[in-house]
């Protein structure tokens, strides 16, 4: 028996970890980054929330805003705190709350330190896009760099850049594998070298030399062609960092920091259902095995079941809790069902999943799924009729020209495919993201930067936010900016915004 | 695998971020704070206070789409009775967002959470925001009333002082220097010798050569341990203390007389208004001026000095003779606050009713005695919010004539709770020093 009762201490944690590791590695064959477990208080958990789970973050008022929101919600009892937060880094850091019972600590170690950790290490998205060995150093660099800029140029000047860059963060990620996986360590070195070079070159005498008349028109003409500036470009932050004519080099570096940070979080949004499903399935498996091996007692097992059930509760559309899927519920249901299909398939499963039904290797199949898919493709591939029936899914068509919503597919033979396609599409990052591109800039004339939002009628940008965001963009660009919304099929103009 | 205990880590990682968000929302928070005070919560704010500000100040814009026409599909969980072809009434919530899944569900969720922000402010923060840019008028003008206070200030180091002021770093630095300079033997060296002696003493038979070595070591031991005893580890000459020297600091002393009419003609509501004003004044003064006395005087047909608690809470009633309060004030001033040492401020609230025979006396007291010696005299006339239209009260008439010739007299009327704060600000707004 690893422990009895609810109290834990560091020896118990260590023993639990070893027992869990044995099951995770020997029985499940999980591959994980080295683990680091950190015990924190609830107050520190609020800090972790504020910084999106990152252990280090630069100072900005928006973090204060998130902190105040979380703190209020927590103090008023509107929000419970997560039992754990885990960071995609190597070593993989799991934060455990001190208030957790011994069982919860064991569960959370299984969930985060093995479930999530395995997912981070093996999923293709994370492998291609993120470099977990360097993120912690890079964040440390980002914080100290921004703090130094604040010392040098003032908080206001830095805030101006950060505000604008944050507004454009959604348009600051590369969505396609081209230049993948930035070397974050080299990033920090690069910035340091550039700064040293500037320091070396600094000569106060230059200040006294009369400034030249802006830029000579001759030099411009070479970069005037749109193509020369790498247009069209969908990564607005990247474009500004490289081409905005009036930014200082430290301002470009800050934009780069915001961009790289956003890029780091990008995979997490695309694999939330799978990530949580994987972690929940893993902890469920491990805790059951601990009980079978008589390492935890019955009351601990009941607590585990109770807590897992809470996490994977999926309320109906009319039961409160919002219209969205609980990623834990959907993910766990799918993982459990895949394991079932592999082990004991029904006739239906054999028709739907001829590749995996009855292959007798549930763990291998799951691990293959965790490694090679993201939410959208995973659902498209593996959402089974049984899960659709269990969750009682149905599809509504919302045609705004009609006064009613139409139920056009339910959990029956005719509806399975339609429902599966629609659920998968709702996780498709390509369909969800706004397609905004920089299409040109008149560098010889008024230097107005031209953007296009390719969309459909009835799916336009929120006008207030669009204007405010565009003002931020114009601020960084230094000249006017215009944004046209065009129909992606006909090319018809649907709306125009301008900012100077 | 490592397990780290992060619980002892420093707290308040987000203090700086929280400060910045407050700074950003300063104007909005400030007006929220003032609203809170207008609703009479200043005295309750002992523990700090919660204020809500509109979300748009802290809005973080980004590009996002709104679904406004066309067709979309989404899947929901929890079907019970629907079959394909069923038509459902569109749930309320507007065409754009609506309660739905898919794309716009996210938008409405975000919007819902951002109606307003609540800040829990500490009492310090609350009052700071509240009294921003207010001060007593002309406090520095009168140089006569400046007294000096003695304050201690750091001034280097000295070789004697209180043990609590011992500067360890400096003391030990001197101790090391002295020990090195005087070649105090190191304890390790002595131990080495002892060890060798032990070895030699245990050795037998002992050769002559070795015996001499033993003797030599014994002498060394004696010499070194004596030397060690003579040269102490820390000597009184090493000790260094932080030194403080008294420095005179000029301060201004001020006294505020708060005079309130509690006579029968004052309705409960009017008294409430008066008290509100003084409460504001009291918190303001307490916070801004360390060296400030406050004297509470209330009067009906007689006047008395009372303590703060009584002043604000104890009901009393009777007729009205204003001059009694002024006389009382003068008496206290003569006894305790000589004009060459104190700046004198007076604030008076009343409904303006006074026995007509008393008003000339009031005017006389003010012009001859009180106004010449006070820095600032604020008169607040509270009126019932009623529709009673009446001409100016006796007192108001008299004071207005006076105010025309006496710049240090300021008079204002307050009809409603919401007016108190604006009037207060007007009276105590920070002014450019008139030279």
PDB file of N, CA, C and O in Angstrom, chain A residues 375-418:
ATOM      1  N   UNK A 375      -6.878  17.392 -33.401  1.00  0.00           N
ATOM      2  CA  UNK A 375      -8.290  17.210 -33.066  1.00  0.00           C
ATOM      3  C   UNK A 375      -9.153  16.970 -34.289  1.00  0.00           C
ATOM      4  O   UNK A 375      -9.941  16.034 -34.352  1.00  0.00           O
ATOM      5  N   UNK A 376      -9.005  17.852 -35.290  1.00  0.00           N
ATOM      6  CA  UNK A 376      -9.900  17.797 -36.432  1.00  0.00           C
ATOM      7  C   UNK A 376      -9.797  16.449 -37.145  1.00  0.00           C
ATOM      8  O   UNK A 376     -10.793  15.759 -37.366  1.00  0.00           O
ATOM      9  N   UNK A 377      -8.567  16.037 -37.453  1.00  0.00           N
ATOM     10  CA  UNK A 377      -8.412  14.797 -38.211  1.00  0.00           C
ATOM     11  C   UNK A 377      -8.693  13.581 -37.338  1.00  0.00           C
ATOM     12  O   UNK A 377      -9.198  12.568 -37.811  1.00  0.00           O
ATOM     13  N   UNK A 378      -8.411  13.699 -36.063  1.00  0.00           N
ATOM     14  CA  UNK A 378      -8.649  12.587 -35.141  1.00  0.00           C
ATOM     15  C   UNK A 378     -10.141  12.301 -35.036  1.00  0.00           C
ATOM     16  O   UNK A 378     -10.577  11.148 -35.097  1.00  0.00           O
ATOM     17  N   UNK A 379     -10.939  13.366 -34.913  1.00  0.00           N
ATOM     18  CA  UNK A 379     -12.386  13.188 -34.822  1.00  0.00           C
ATOM     19  C   UNK A 379     -12.920  12.645 -36.142  1.00  0.00           C
ATOM     20  O   UNK A 379     -13.718  11.716 -36.182  1.00  0.00           O
ATOM     21  N   UNK A 380     -12.438  13.216 -37.222  1.00  0.00           N
ATOM     22  CA  UNK A 380     -12.876  12.764 -38.538  1.00  0.00           C
ATOM     23  C   UNK A 380     -12.590  11.270 -38.713  1.00  0.00           C
ATOM     24  O   UNK A 380     -13.363  10.538 -39.292  1.00  0.00           O
ATOM     25  N   UNK A 381     -11.491  10.834 -38.144  1.00  0.00           N
ATOM     26  CA  UNK A 381     -11.087   9.439 -38.311  1.00  0.00           C
ATOM     27  C   UNK A 381     -11.737   8.498 -37.300  1.00  0.00           C
ATOM     28  O   UNK A 381     -12.141   7.411 -37.639  1.00  0.00           O
ATOM     29  N   UNK A 382     -11.831   8.921 -36.052  1.00  0.00           N
ATOM     30  CA  UNK A 382     -12.125   7.958 -34.985  1.00  0.00           C
ATOM     31  C   UNK A 382     -13.429   8.173 -34.227  1.00  0.00           C
ATOM     32  O   UNK A 382     -13.730   7.394 -33.341  1.00  0.00           O
ATOM     33  N   UNK A 383     -14.179   9.229 -34.498  1.00  0.00           N
ATOM     34  CA  UNK A 383     -15.426   9.409 -33.746  1.00  0.00           C
ATOM     35  C   UNK A 383     -16.388   8.306 -34.165  1.00  0.00           C
ATOM     36  O   UNK A 383     -16.849   8.250 -35.299  1.00  0.00           O
ATOM     37  N   UNK A 384     -16.702   7.403 -33.227  1.00  0.00           N
ATOM     38  CA  UNK A 384     -17.434   6.191 -33.612  1.00  0.00           C
ATOM     39  C   UNK A 384     -18.927   6.373 -33.353  1.00  0.00           C
ATOM     40  O   UNK A 384     -19.334   7.205 -32.551  1.00  0.00           O
ATOM     41  N   UNK A 385     -19.761   5.572 -34.039  1.00  0.00           N
ATOM     42  CA  UNK A 385     -21.208   5.640 -33.811  1.00  0.00           C
ATOM     43  C   UNK A 385     -21.553   5.459 -32.338  1.00  0.00           C
ATOM     44  O   UNK A 385     -22.461   6.119 -31.842  1.00  0.00           O
ATOM     45  N   UNK A 386     -20.810   4.613 -31.647  1.00  0.00           N
ATOM     46  CA  UNK A 386     -21.161   4.382 -30.241  1.00  0.00           C
ATOM     47  C   UNK A 386     -20.989   5.659 -29.417  1.00  0.00           C
ATOM     48  O   UNK A 386     -21.836   5.990 -28.592  1.00  0.00           O
ATOM     49  N   UNK A 387     -19.893   6.378 -29.659  1.00  0.00           N
ATOM     50  CA  UNK A 387     -19.687   7.616 -28.905  1.00  0.00           C
ATOM     51  C   UNK A 387     -20.779   8.626 -29.263  1.00  0.00           C
ATOM     52  O   UNK A 387     -21.311   9.317 -28.399  1.00  0.00           O
ATOM     53  N   UNK A 388     -21.135   8.683 -30.543  1.00  0.00           N
ATOM     54  CA  UNK A 388     -22.194   9.607 -30.951  1.00  0.00           C
ATOM     55  C   UNK A 388     -23.500   9.257 -30.245  1.00  0.00           C
ATOM     56  O   UNK A 388     -24.216  10.118 -29.760  1.00  0.00           O
ATOM     57  N   UNK A 389     -23.774   7.954 -30.141  1.00  0.00           N
ATOM     58  CA  UNK A 389     -24.994   7.528 -29.435  1.00  0.00           C
ATOM     59  C   UNK A 389     -24.898   7.835 -27.958  1.00  0.00           C
ATOM     60  O   UNK A 389     -25.832   8.343 -27.350  1.00  0.00           O
ATOM     61  N   UNK A 390     -23.732   7.561 -27.358  1.00  0.00           N
ATOM     62  CA  UNK A 390     -23.592   7.765 -25.914  1.00  0.00           C
ATOM     63  C   UNK A 390     -23.777   9.227 -25.540  1.00  0.00           C
ATOM     64  O   UNK A 390     -24.396   9.560 -24.537  1.00  0.00           O
ATOM     65  N   UNK A 391     -23.202  10.103 -26.345  1.00  0.00           N
ATOM     66  CA  UNK A 391     -23.314  11.532 -26.031  1.00  0.00           C
ATOM     67  C   UNK A 391     -24.596  12.127 -26.604  1.00  0.00           C
ATOM     68  O   UNK A 391     -24.881  13.292 -26.409  1.00  0.00           O
ATOM     69  N   UNK A 392     -25.357  11.305 -27.338  1.00  0.00           N
ATOM     70  CA  UNK A 392     -26.632  11.751 -27.921  1.00  0.00           C
ATOM     71  C   UNK A 392     -26.457  13.028 -28.718  1.00  0.00           C
ATOM     72  O   UNK A 392     -27.094  14.053 -28.470  1.00  0.00           O
ATOM     73  N   UNK A 393     -25.556  12.961 -29.685  1.00  0.00           N
ATOM     74  CA  UNK A 393     -25.274  14.154 -30.484  1.00  0.00           C
ATOM     75  C   UNK A 393     -26.344  14.351 -31.543  1.00  0.00           C
ATOM     76  O   UNK A 393     -26.889  13.378 -32.082  1.00  0.00           O
ATOM     77  N   UNK A 394     -26.646  15.586 -31.822  1.00  0.00           N
ATOM     78  CA  UNK A 394     -27.533  15.892 -32.941  1.00  0.00           C
ATOM     79  C   UNK A 394     -27.068  17.177 -33.604  1.00  0.00           C
ATOM     80  O   UNK A 394     -26.384  17.988 -32.990  1.00  0.00           O
ATOM     81  N   UNK A 395     -27.427  17.338 -34.868  1.00  0.00           N
ATOM     82  CA  UNK A 395     -26.924  18.486 -35.608  1.00  0.00           C
ATOM     83  C   UNK A 395     -28.045  19.450 -35.917  1.00  0.00           C
ATOM     84  O   UNK A 395     -29.145  19.045 -36.299  1.00  0.00           O
ATOM     85  N   UNK A 396     -27.760  20.726 -35.747  1.00  0.00           N
ATOM     86  CA  UNK A 396     -28.720  21.772 -36.085  1.00  0.00           C
ATOM     87  C   UNK A 396     -28.194  22.557 -37.267  1.00  0.00           C
ATOM     88  O   UNK A 396     -27.007  22.808 -37.374  1.00  0.00           O
ATOM     89  N   UNK A 397     -29.125  22.943 -38.156  1.00  0.00           N
ATOM     90  CA  UNK A 397     -28.759  23.859 -39.214  1.00  0.00           C
ATOM     91  C   UNK A 397     -29.401  25.194 -38.899  1.00  0.00           C
ATOM     92  O   UNK A 397     -30.594  25.278 -38.633  1.00  0.00           O
ATOM     93  N   UNK A 398     -28.568  26.204 -38.876  1.00  0.00           N
ATOM     94  CA  UNK A 398     -29.017  27.540 -38.509  1.00  0.00           C
ATOM     95  C   UNK A 398     -28.979  28.404 -39.763  1.00  0.00           C
ATOM     96  O   UNK A 398     -27.928  28.863 -40.175  1.00  0.00           O
ATOM     97  N   UNK A 399     -30.143  28.572 -40.376  1.00  0.00           N
ATOM     98  CA  UNK A 399     -30.223  29.425 -41.550  1.00  0.00           C
ATOM     99  C   UNK A 399     -30.898  30.712 -41.116  1.00  0.00           C
ATOM    100  O   UNK A 399     -32.092  30.721 -40.776  1.00  0.00           O
ATOM    101  N   UNK A 400     -30.141  31.790 -41.112  1.00  0.00           N
ATOM    102  CA  UNK A 400     -30.676  33.005 -40.494  1.00  0.00           C
ATOM    103  C   UNK A 400     -31.856  33.585 -41.262  1.00  0.00           C
ATOM    104  O   UNK A 400     -32.561  34.438 -40.737  1.00  0.00           O
ATOM    105  N   UNK A 401     -32.071  33.116 -42.499  1.00  0.00           N
ATOM    106  CA  UNK A 401     -33.234  33.648 -43.206  1.00  0.00           C
ATOM    107  C   UNK A 401     -34.504  32.905 -42.790  1.00  0.00           C
ATOM    108  O   UNK A 401     -35.603  33.307 -43.145  1.00  0.00           O
ATOM    109  N   UNK A 402     -34.354  31.810 -42.057  1.00  0.00           N
ATOM    110  CA  UNK A 402     -35.519  31.076 -41.563  1.00  0.00           C
ATOM    111  C   UNK A 402     -35.741  31.428 -40.095  1.00  0.00           C
ATOM    112  O   UNK A 402     -34.792  31.715 -39.380  1.00  0.00           O
ATOM    113  N   UNK A 403     -36.977  31.354 -39.655  1.00  0.00           N
ATOM    114  CA  UNK A 403     -37.240  31.722 -38.256  1.00  0.00           C
ATOM    115  C   UNK A 403     -36.945  30.602 -37.267  1.00  0.00           C
ATOM    116  O   UNK A 403     -37.133  30.776 -36.077  1.00  0.00           O
ATOM    117  N   UNK A 404     -36.511  29.451 -37.748  1.00  0.00           N
ATOM    118  CA  UNK A 404     -36.330  28.323 -36.832  1.00  0.00           C
ATOM    119  C   UNK A 404     -34.988  27.641 -37.096  1.00  0.00           C
ATOM    120  O   UNK A 404     -34.324  27.892 -38.107  1.00  0.00           O
ATOM    121  N   UNK A 405     -34.592  26.796 -36.159  1.00  0.00           N
ATOM    122  CA  UNK A 405     -33.409  25.955 -36.345  1.00  0.00           C
ATOM    123  C   UNK A 405     -33.895  24.581 -36.781  1.00  0.00           C
ATOM    124  O   UNK A 405     -34.891  24.073 -36.261  1.00  0.00           O
ATOM    125  N   UNK A 406     -33.192  23.976 -37.701  1.00  0.00           N
ATOM    126  CA  UNK A 406     -33.634  22.691 -38.231  1.00  0.00           C
ATOM    127  C   UNK A 406     -32.748  21.570 -37.692  1.00  0.00           C
ATOM    128  O   UNK A 406     -31.527  21.631 -37.786  1.00  0.00           O
ATOM    129  N   UNK A 407     -33.383  20.563 -37.111  1.00  0.00           N
ATOM    130  CA  UNK A 407     -32.634  19.371 -36.714  1.00  0.00           C
ATOM    131  C   UNK A 407     -32.431  18.554 -37.967  1.00  0.00           C
ATOM    132  O   UNK A 407     -33.405  18.077 -38.558  1.00  0.00           O
ATOM    133  N   UNK A 408     -31.201  18.398 -38.458  1.00  0.00           N
ATOM    134  CA  UNK A 408     -31.089  17.655 -39.706  1.00  0.00           C
ATOM    135  C   UNK A 408     -30.282  16.378 -39.592  1.00  0.00           C
ATOM    136  O   UNK A 408     -30.125  15.656 -40.564  1.00  0.00           O
ATOM    137  N   UNK A 409     -29.754  16.090 -38.417  1.00  0.00           N
ATOM    138  CA  UNK A 409     -29.108  14.786 -38.258  1.00  0.00           C
ATOM    139  C   UNK A 409     -29.114  14.444 -36.777  1.00  0.00           C
ATOM    140  O   UNK A 409     -28.879  15.323 -35.933  1.00  0.00           O
ATOM    141  N   UNK A 410     -29.400  13.205 -36.451  1.00  0.00           N
ATOM    142  CA  UNK A 410     -29.302  12.783 -35.057  1.00  0.00           C
ATOM    143  C   UNK A 410     -28.464  11.513 -35.012  1.00  0.00           C
ATOM    144  O   UNK A 410     -27.924  11.081 -36.023  1.00  0.00           O
ATOM    145  N   UNK A 411     -28.364  10.957 -33.784  1.00  0.00           N
ATOM    146  CA  UNK A 411     -27.492   9.800 -33.595  1.00  0.00           C
ATOM    147  C   UNK A 411     -28.139   8.529 -34.139  1.00  0.00           C
ATOM    148  O   UNK A 411     -28.509   7.624 -33.389  1.00  0.00           O
ATOM    149  N   UNK A 412     -28.315   8.458 -35.440  1.00  0.00           N
ATOM    150  CA  UNK A 412     -28.774   7.207 -36.046  1.00  0.00           C
ATOM    151  C   UNK A 412     -27.958   6.917 -37.304  1.00  0.00           C
ATOM    152  O   UNK A 412     -27.102   7.707 -37.704  1.00  0.00           O
ATOM    153  N   UNK A 413     -28.247   5.826 -37.905  1.00  0.00           N
ATOM    154  CA  UNK A 413     -27.438   5.339 -39.024  1.00  0.00           C
ATOM    155  C   UNK A 413     -27.248   6.408 -40.093  1.00  0.00           C
ATOM    156  O   UNK A 413     -26.163   6.574 -40.637  1.00  0.00           O
ATOM    157  N   UNK A 414     -28.334   7.188 -40.360  1.00  0.00           N
ATOM    158  CA  UNK A 414     -28.224   8.211 -41.405  1.00  0.00           C
ATOM    159  C   UNK A 414     -27.384   9.400 -40.953  1.00  0.00           C
ATOM    160  O   UNK A 414     -26.829  10.111 -41.779  1.00  0.00           O
ATOM    161  N   UNK A 415     -27.334   9.615 -39.652  1.00  0.00           N
ATOM    162  CA  UNK A 415     -26.747  10.860 -39.177  1.00  0.00           C
ATOM    163  C   UNK A 415     -25.280  10.795 -38.801  1.00  0.00           C
ATOM    164  O   UNK A 415     -24.601  11.819 -38.726  1.00  0.00           O
ATOM    165  N   UNK A 416     -24.776   9.574 -38.536  1.00  0.00           N
ATOM    166  CA  UNK A 416     -23.426   9.467 -37.980  1.00  0.00           C
ATOM    167  C   UNK A 416     -22.386  10.270 -38.772  1.00  0.00           C
ATOM    168  O   UNK A 416     -21.610  11.036 -38.229  1.00  0.00           O
ATOM    169  N   UNK A 417     -22.410  10.051 -40.103  1.00  0.00           N
ATOM    170  CA  UNK A 417     -21.350  10.692 -40.888  1.00  0.00           C
ATOM    171  C   UNK A 417     -21.467  12.212 -40.894  1.00  0.00           C
ATOM    172  O   UNK A 417     -20.467  12.920 -40.780  1.00  0.00           O
ATOM    173  N   UNK A 418     -22.718  12.705 -41.023  1.00  0.00           N
ATOM    174  CA  UNK A 418     -22.920  14.155 -41.021  1.00  0.00           C
ATOM    175  C   UNK A 418     -22.435  14.764 -39.703  1.00  0.00           C
ATOM    176  O   UNK A 418     -21.750  15.784 -39.672  1.00  0.00           O
TER     177      UNK A 418
END
